[in-house]
mmCIF file of C-alpha atoms in Angstrom:
data_model
loop_
_atom_site.group_PDB
_atom_site.id
_atom_site.type_symbol
_atom_site.label_atom_id
_atom_site.label_comp_id
_atom_site.label_asym_id
_atom_site.label_seq_id
_atom_site.Cartn_x
_atom_site.Cartn_y
_atom_site.Cartn_z
ATOM 1 C CA MET V 1 0.000 0.000 0.000
ATOM 2 C CA THR V 2 1.370 3.374 -1.003
ATOM 3 C CA MET V 3 -0.996 5.430 1.132
ATOM 4 C CA GLN V 4 -0.502 6.243 4.792
ATOM 5 C CA GLN V 5 -3.614 5.742 6.941
ATOM 6 C CA ILE V 6 -4.464 8.196 9.705
ATOM 7 C CA ASP V 7 -7.472 7.479 11.919
ATOM 8 C CA ILE V 8 -9.430 10.718 12.360
ATOM 9 C CA THR V 9 -12.505 9.204 13.962
ATOM 10 C CA SER V 10 -14.712 11.808 15.562
ATOM 11 C CA GLU V 11 -15.684 11.051 19.133
ATOM 12 C CA THR V 12 -18.760 13.295 18.803
ATOM 13 C CA ASN V 13 -20.589 11.404 16.069
ATOM 14 C CA GLY V 14 -19.008 7.982 16.562
ATOM 15 C CA GLY V 15 -18.331 7.531 12.850
ATOM 16 C CA HIS V 16 -15.113 5.797 11.860
ATOM 17 C CA VAL V 17 -13.217 7.994 9.414
ATOM 18 C CA ILE V 18 -9.811 7.322 7.906
ATOM 19 C CA LYS V 19 -7.687 9.903 6.134
ATOM 20 C CA LEU V 20 -5.440 8.509 3.412
ATOM 21 C CA VAL V 21 -2.339 10.516 2.554
ATOM 22 C CA ASP V 22 -0.244 9.781 -0.520
ATOM 23 C CA ALA V 23 2.935 11.645 -1.370
ATOM 24 C CA THR V 24 4.244 9.315 -4.109
ATOM 25 C CA LEU V 25 4.160 11.935 -6.876
ATOM 26 C CA GLY V 26 5.963 14.610 -4.877
ATOM 27 C CA MET V 27 2.744 16.234 -3.700
ATOM 28 C CA GLU V 28 0.510 15.253 -0.833
ATOM 29 C CA ARG V 29 -2.976 14.058 -1.696
ATOM 30 C CA GLU V 30 -5.570 13.300 0.915
ATOM 31 C CA ILE V 31 -8.821 11.344 0.820
ATOM 32 C CA THR V 32 -11.216 10.902 3.748
ATOM 33 C CA VAL V 33 -13.249 7.704 3.914
ATOM 34 C CA ALA V 34 -16.164 7.113 6.311
ATOM 35 C CA ALA V 35 -17.062 3.568 7.351
ATOM 36 C CA PRO V 36 -20.682 2.571 6.789
ATOM 37 C CA SER V 37 -23.260 2.819 9.536
ATOM 38 C CA PRO V 38 -24.912 -0.610 9.862
ATOM 39 C CA GLY V 39 -28.198 -0.677 7.977
ATOM 40 C CA LYS V 40 -27.940 2.920 6.738
ATOM 41 C CA LYS V 41 -26.989 4.512 3.441
ATOM 42 C CA THR V 42 -26.014 7.981 4.567
ATOM 43 C CA VAL V 43 -23.593 10.583 3.319
ATOM 44 C CA SER V 44 -21.055 12.050 5.738
ATOM 45 C CA ASP V 45 -18.678 14.980 5.387
ATOM 46 C CA ALA V 46 -15.991 12.554 4.206
ATOM 47 C CA LEU V 47 -15.056 12.459 0.527
ATOM 48 C CA VAL V 48 -16.117 8.786 0.343
ATOM 49 C CA SER V 49 -19.159 7.740 2.429
ATOM 50 C CA LEU V 50 -19.391 3.962 2.290
ATOM 51 C CA ILE V 51 -22.644 2.017 2.306
ATOM 52 C CA PRO V 52 -23.088 -1.263 4.170
ATOM 53 C CA ILE V 53 -22.359 -4.417 2.176
ATOM 54 C CA PRO V 54 -24.290 -7.557 3.180
ATOM 55 C CA ASP V 55 -22.256 -10.031 5.240
ATOM 56 C CA GLU V 56 -19.407 -7.523 5.795
ATOM 57 C CA THR V 57 -18.581 -5.659 8.967
ATOM 58 C CA PRO V 58 -18.138 -1.880 8.649
ATOM 59 C CA GLU V 59 -14.428 -2.365 9.368
ATOM 60 C CA THR V 60 -14.088 -4.899 6.528
ATOM 61 C CA THR V 61 -15.928 -2.592 4.126
ATOM 62 C CA LEU V 62 -13.635 0.259 5.182
ATOM 63 C CA GLN V 63 -10.516 -1.855 4.604
ATOM 64 C CA HIS V 64 -11.801 -2.921 1.163
ATOM 65 C CA ALA V 65 -12.374 0.746 0.276
ATOM 66 C CA ILE V 66 -8.877 1.705 1.414
ATOM 67 C CA ALA V 67 -7.369 -1.058 -0.741
ATOM 68 C CA ALA V 68 -9.583 -0.008 -3.670
ATOM 69 C CA LEU V 69 -8.536 3.641 -3.371
ATOM 70 C CA ASP V 70 -4.894 2.632 -3.195
ATOM 71 C CA ASP V 71 -5.345 0.516 -6.333
ATOM 72 C CA ILE V 72 -7.404 3.137 -8.180
ATOM 73 C CA THR V 73 -4.937 5.982 -7.531
ATOM 74 C CA ASN V 74 -1.785 3.958 -8.258
ATOM 75 C CA PRO V 75 0.697 6.385 -9.846
ATOM 76 C CA ASN V 76 2.138 3.622 -12.063
ATOM 77 C CA SER V 77 -1.096 3.265 -14.029
ATOM 78 C CA TYR V 78 -1.142 3.553 -17.806
ATOM 79 C CA ILE V 79 -4.374 5.556 -17.524
ATOM 80 C CA HIS V 80 -4.332 7.313 -14.157
ATOM 81 C CA VAL V 81 -7.258 8.190 -11.851
ATOM 82 C CA ASP V 82 -6.537 10.942 -9.337
ATOM 83 C CA VAL V 83 -8.167 12.560 -6.306
ATOM 84 C CA SER V 84 -10.132 15.051 -8.424
ATOM 85 C CA ASP V 85 -11.719 12.077 -10.262
ATOM 86 C CA ILE V 86 -12.665 10.563 -6.893
ATOM 87 C CA CYS V 87 -14.172 13.914 -5.820
ATOM 88 C CA ARG V 88 -16.345 14.062 -8.944
ATOM 89 C CA ALA V 89 -17.480 10.454 -8.571
ATOM 90 C CA CYS V 90 -18.026 10.025 -4.835
ATOM 91 C CA ARG V 91 -18.772 13.353 -3.171
ATOM 92 C CA GLU V 92 -22.317 13.666 -1.818
ATOM 93 C CA ALA V 93 -23.295 10.105 -2.749
ATOM 94 C CA PRO V 94 -23.334 6.838 -0.824
ATOM 95 C CA THR V 95 -20.508 4.740 -2.250
ATOM 96 C CA ALA V 96 -19.967 0.987 -2.588
ATOM 97 C CA THR V 97 -16.656 -0.756 -3.193
ATOM 98 C CA ILE V 98 -16.430 -3.987 -5.173
ATOM 99 C CA CYS V 99 -13.521 -6.082 -6.432
ATOM 100 C CA PHE V 100 -13.415 -9.086 -8.728
ATOM 101 C CA GLU V 101 -11.178 -10.988 -11.139
ATOM 102 C CA CYS V 102 -11.960 -12.421 -14.580
ATOM 103 C CA ASP V 103 -10.112 -14.361 -17.230
ATOM 104 C CA SER V 104 -11.914 -12.986 -20.283
ATOM 105 C CA PRO V 105 -13.228 -9.586 -21.372
ATOM 106 C CA ASP V 106 -16.705 -11.041 -21.907
ATOM 107 C CA ALA V 107 -16.888 -12.229 -18.288
ATOM 108 C CA VAL V 108 -16.189 -8.769 -16.855
ATOM 109 C CA GLY V 109 -19.749 -7.421 -17.242
ATOM 110 C CA LYS V 110 -21.320 -10.596 -15.878
ATOM 111 C CA ALA V 111 -19.005 -10.497 -12.861
ATOM 112 C CA LEU V 112 -19.988 -6.861 -12.277
ATOM 113 C CA ASP V 113 -23.674 -7.841 -12.366
ATOM 114 C CA ALA V 114 -23.040 -10.638 -9.855
ATOM 115 C CA LYS V 115 -21.149 -8.319 -7.482
ATOM 116 C CA LEU V 116 -23.892 -5.672 -7.696
ATOM 117 C CA SER V 117 -26.495 -8.340 -6.948
ATOM 118 C CA ASP V 118 -24.476 -9.663 -3.981
ATOM 119 C CA SER V 119 -24.295 -6.095 -2.640
ATOM 120 C CA ASN V 120 -28.046 -5.472 -3.142
ATOM 121 C CA ILE V 121 -27.339 -2.624 -5.582
ATOM 122 C CA PRO V 122 -29.507 -2.434 -8.726
ATOM 123 C CA ALA V 123 -27.386 -1.589 -11.802
ATOM 124 C CA GLY V 124 -29.786 1.276 -12.529
ATOM 125 C CA ALA V 125 -28.978 2.860 -9.151
ATOM 126 C CA VAL V 126 -25.306 3.401 -10.034
ATOM 127 C CA ALA V 127 -24.914 7.092 -10.882
ATOM 128 C CA ARG V 128 -21.128 7.460 -11.114
ATOM 129 C CA THR V 129 -18.291 4.953 -11.305
ATOM 130 C CA LEU V 130 -14.538 4.742 -10.885
ATOM 131 C CA PHE V 131 -12.920 1.551 -12.121
ATOM 132 C CA SER V 132 -9.338 0.436 -11.714
ATOM 133 C CA ILE V 133 -8.607 -2.180 -14.349
ATOM 134 C CA VAL V 134 -5.435 -4.140 -13.698
ATOM 135 C CA CYS V 135 -4.411 -6.367 -16.611
ATOM 136 C CA ARG V 136 -1.753 -8.907 -17.331
ATOM 137 C CA LYS V 137 1.050 -7.415 -19.404
ATOM 138 C CA ASP V 138 0.109 -9.541 -22.420
ATOM 139 C CA VAL V 139 -3.487 -8.228 -22.688
ATOM 140 C CA SER V 140 -4.120 -6.723 -26.101
ATOM 141 C CA GLU V 141 -5.689 -3.340 -26.728
ATOM 142 C CA THR V 142 -8.674 -5.145 -28.276
ATOM 143 C CA GLU V 143 -9.194 -7.276 -25.136
ATOM 144 C CA LEU V 144 -8.932 -4.213 -22.890
ATOM 145 C CA SER V 145 -11.395 -2.282 -25.055
ATOM 146 C CA SER V 146 -13.794 -5.230 -24.954
ATOM 147 C CA ALA V 147 -13.571 -5.404 -21.143
ATOM 148 C CA VAL V 148 -14.288 -1.670 -20.805
ATOM 149 C CA LYS V 149 -17.260 -1.940 -23.176
ATOM 150 C CA SER V 150 -18.563 -4.919 -21.182
ATOM 151 C CA LEU V 151 -18.440 -2.900 -17.941
ATOM 152 C CA ARG V 152 -20.162 0.025 -19.619
ATOM 153 C CA ARG V 153 -22.957 -2.125 -21.072
ATOM 154 C CA HIS V 154 -23.871 -3.397 -17.611
ATOM 155 C CA LEU V 155 -24.510 0.068 -16.159
ATOM 156 C CA ARG V 156 -27.298 2.502 -16.922
ATOM 157 C CA GLU V 157 -26.745 4.872 -19.836
ATOM 158 C CA GLN V 158 -26.624 7.974 -17.617
ATOM 159 C CA ALA V 159 -23.908 6.675 -15.294
ATOM 160 C CA THR V 160 -20.666 8.651 -15.411
ATOM 161 C CA PHE V 161 -17.892 6.198 -16.241
ATOM 162 C CA THR V 162 -14.232 6.820 -15.300
ATOM 163 C CA PHE V 163 -11.489 4.210 -15.352
ATOM 164 C CA GLY V 164 -7.763 3.771 -14.902
ATOM 165 C CA VAL V 165 -5.619 0.989 -16.369
ATOM 166 C CA ARG V 166 -2.455 -0.645 -15.111
ATOM 167 C CA PHE V 167 -0.502 -3.511 -16.694
ATOM 168 C CA THR V 168 1.288 -5.846 -14.294
ATOM 169 C CA ASP V 169 1.990 -9.485 -13.432
ATOM 170 C CA ILE V 170 -1.252 -10.995 -12.128
ATOM 171 C CA SER V 171 -2.570 -14.533 -12.427
ATOM 172 C CA SER V 172 -5.961 -13.655 -13.914
ATOM 173 C CA THR V 173 -6.401 -11.607 -17.061
ATOM 174 C CA PHE V 174 -8.308 -8.760 -15.362
ATOM 175 C CA ARG V 175 -8.623 -7.518 -11.770
ATOM 176 C CA ILE V 176 -11.350 -4.897 -11.440
ATOM 177 C CA THR V 177 -11.716 -2.608 -8.443
ATOM 178 C CA ALA V 178 -14.616 -0.171 -8.416
ATOM 179 C CA LEU V 179 -16.050 2.684 -6.424
ATOM 180 C CA LEU V 180 -19.731 3.024 -7.267
ATOM 181 C CA ALA V 181 -21.678 6.137 -6.268
ATOM 182 C CA VAL V 182 -25.302 5.090 -5.948
ATOM 183 C CA SER V 183 -28.474 7.134 -5.906
ATOM 184 C CA LYS V 184 -29.706 7.909 -2.402
ATOM 185 C CA GLU V 185 -33.037 6.215 -3.190
ATOM 186 C CA CYS V 186 -31.312 2.832 -3.594
#
């Protein structure tokens, strides 16, 4: 993990908030992440307000989000996502974090659908997205394009779609990490 975690939990509201600080590019970037309140989809003052995920503790959801943010903002990405992208996607919206791996571009959209279903999030409720797509080094441009199109097809037309790409040595063809800003009615 390239980001330093600082616990800034407020004793007054009881919410668990982590500040992530990253200075890998010679400038300090900071992201605040609020753990979900059990059974509630609320927005806090934090940049990323997490929603509860079934069968996960708030602490587990928070740790998954921290890992996702670290992956999404990796400075070694071919297509880079930065803090301003996270601001546009997550501010003032309950946010879910999902991660999955696939061996083919065609399986990416189906895996996204399955993860949304497991998290009780209708695809139509996703308003804005941030995807980190980590690929094996031998993935072709055509395969990558197909994977991105597959993700896009499985979200509603109006959803804002932002993604970063990194090529590395992984065992599966694609590892997808996503932050999904969902409508408050969800």
